[in-house]
Amino acid sequence: IKELFEKEAEIQQKGFPENITDAIFPLLFFTAVILVPVSEEILFRGMAYTVLKKKFGVNRGILLSALLFSLLHQMVFYFVPIFLMGIVFAYVYEKTKSLLPSILSHALINLFAMIITIYTTR
């Protein structure tokens, strides 16, 4: 299991700049903290959850959209946390009827993950 975890961590860090002064860092930051949260929340909560909720109801819609969200990330060892985040994001969207809270939460989580990656791998 340790080897699998290390291999997944290695795959996850491919393409990550060697140091935060690399010219690509602003693009990475924009992508991870702005573009990805906005696009994924529109796709998974704004579109997938909305369709699944109409077809299967709120609870199943939340679970199925969270399942799709976690499967898309293709990260075996982070499947459960990503699945749980998908549930929370869909629940928040359902209660607020707005994508903004889930987009902001998603952006913060990605920002923290980026900071942790930078300072634990260098």
Coordinates of C-alpha atoms in Angstrom, one line a residue:
I1 CA 0.0 0.0 0.0
K2 CA 2.8 2.4 0.8
E3 CA 4.2 1.9 -2.7
L4 CA 0.9 2.6 -4.3
F5 CA 0.5 5.8 -2.2
E6 CA 4.0 7.0 -3.1
K7 CA 3.3 6.3 -6.8
E8 CA 0.0 8.2 -6.7
A9 CA 1.7 11.2 -4.9
E10 CA 4.4 11.1 -7.6
I11 CA 1.8 11.2 -10.4
Q12 CA 0.0 14.0 -8.6
Q13 CA 3.1 16.1 -8.5
K14 CA 4.1 15.8 -12.1
G15 CA 4.0 19.1 -13.8
F16 CA 4.3 20.9 -10.5
P17 CA 7.0 23.6 -10.7
E18 CA 10.3 22.8 -9.1
N19 CA 10.1 26.0 -7.0
I20 CA 7.5 28.7 -6.6
T21 CA 9.6 31.2 -8.5
D22 CA 9.2 29.3 -11.7
A23 CA 7.5 31.3 -14.4
I24 CA 4.7 28.7 -14.7
F25 CA 3.7 29.2 -11.0
P26 CA 1.1 32.0 -11.7
L27 CA -0.5 29.8 -14.4
L28 CA -0.6 26.8 -12.0
F29 CA -2.1 29.0 -9.3
F30 CA -4.7 30.5 -11.6
T31 CA -5.6 27.0 -12.9
A32 CA -5.8 25.3 -9.5
V33 CA -7.4 28.1 -7.4
I34 CA -9.7 29.8 -9.9
L35 CA -10.2 27.9 -13.2
V36 CA -10.7 24.4 -11.8
P37 CA -13.0 25.3 -8.9
V38 CA -15.2 27.4 -11.2
S39 CA -15.4 24.9 -14.0
E40 CA -15.8 21.8 -11.7
E41 CA -18.5 23.5 -9.7
I42 CA -20.4 24.5 -12.8
L43 CA -20.0 21.0 -14.2
F44 CA -20.7 18.9 -11.1
R45 CA -23.1 21.0 -9.1
G46 CA -24.6 23.3 -11.6
M47 CA -25.1 20.7 -14.3
A48 CA -24.7 17.1 -13.1
Y49 CA -26.3 17.5 -9.7
T50 CA -29.2 19.5 -11.2
V51 CA -29.9 16.7 -13.7
L52 CA -29.4 13.9 -11.2
K53 CA -31.6 15.6 -8.6
K54 CA -34.5 15.9 -11.1
K55 CA -34.1 12.2 -12.1
F56 CA -33.3 10.6 -8.7
G57 CA -34.2 13.2 -6.0
V58 CA -32.0 15.4 -3.7
N59 CA -30.2 12.7 -1.7
R60 CA -29.4 10.4 -4.6
G61 CA -28.5 13.4 -6.7
I62 CA -26.0 14.6 -4.1
L63 CA -24.5 11.1 -3.8
L64 CA -24.3 10.4 -7.5
S65 CA -22.8 13.8 -8.3
A66 CA -20.3 13.4 -5.5
L67 CA -19.4 9.9 -6.9
L68 CA -18.8 11.4 -10.4
F69 CA -16.7 14.2 -8.8
S70 CA -14.5 11.7 -7.0
L71 CA -14.2 9.3 -9.9
L72 CA -13.1 12.2 -12.2
H73 CA -10.2 13.0 -9.9
Q74 CA -8.8 9.4 -10.4
M75 CA -7.0 9.4 -7.0
V76 CA -7.5 6.1 -5.2
F77 CA -6.1 7.2 -1.9
Y78 CA -8.1 10.4 -1.9
F79 CA -11.3 9.0 -3.2
V80 CA -13.2 9.1 0.1
P81 CA -12.2 12.7 1.1
I82 CA -13.0 13.9 -2.5
F83 CA -16.3 12.1 -2.4
L84 CA -17.1 13.7 1.0
M85 CA -16.2 17.1 -0.4
G86 CA -18.5 16.5 -3.3
I87 CA -21.3 15.7 -0.9
V88 CA -20.7 18.9 1.1
F89 CA -20.4 21.0 -2.1
A90 CA -23.7 19.6 -3.5
Y91 CA -25.5 20.0 -0.1
V92 CA -24.3 23.7 0.1
Y93 CA -25.5 24.3 -3.4
E94 CA -28.8 22.7 -2.6
K95 CA -29.3 24.9 0.5
T96 CA -28.0 28.2 -0.9
K97 CA -29.2 27.8 -4.6
S98 CA -25.9 29.4 -5.5
L99 CA -22.6 28.0 -6.8
L100 CA -20.6 30.8 -5.2
P101 CA -20.2 29.2 -1.7
S102 CA -19.0 25.9 -3.2
I103 CA -16.7 27.6 -5.7
L104 CA -15.1 29.6 -2.9
S105 CA -14.8 26.5 -0.7
H106 CA -13.3 24.5 -3.5
A107 CA -10.9 27.3 -4.3
L108 CA -9.7 27.4 -0.6
I109 CA -9.2 23.6 -0.5
N110 CA -7.2 23.7 -3.7
L111 CA -5.2 26.7 -2.3
F112 CA -4.4 24.8 0.9
A113 CA -3.5 21.6 -1.1
M114 CA -1.2 23.7 -3.3
I115 CA 0.5 25.3 -0.2
I116 CA 1.0 21.9 1.4
T117 CA 2.4 20.4 -1.8
I118 CA 4.9 23.3 -2.1
Y119 CA 6.1 23.1 1.4
T120 CA 6.2 19.3 1.9
T121 CA 7.9 18.4 -1.3
R122 CA 10.6 20.9 -1.5

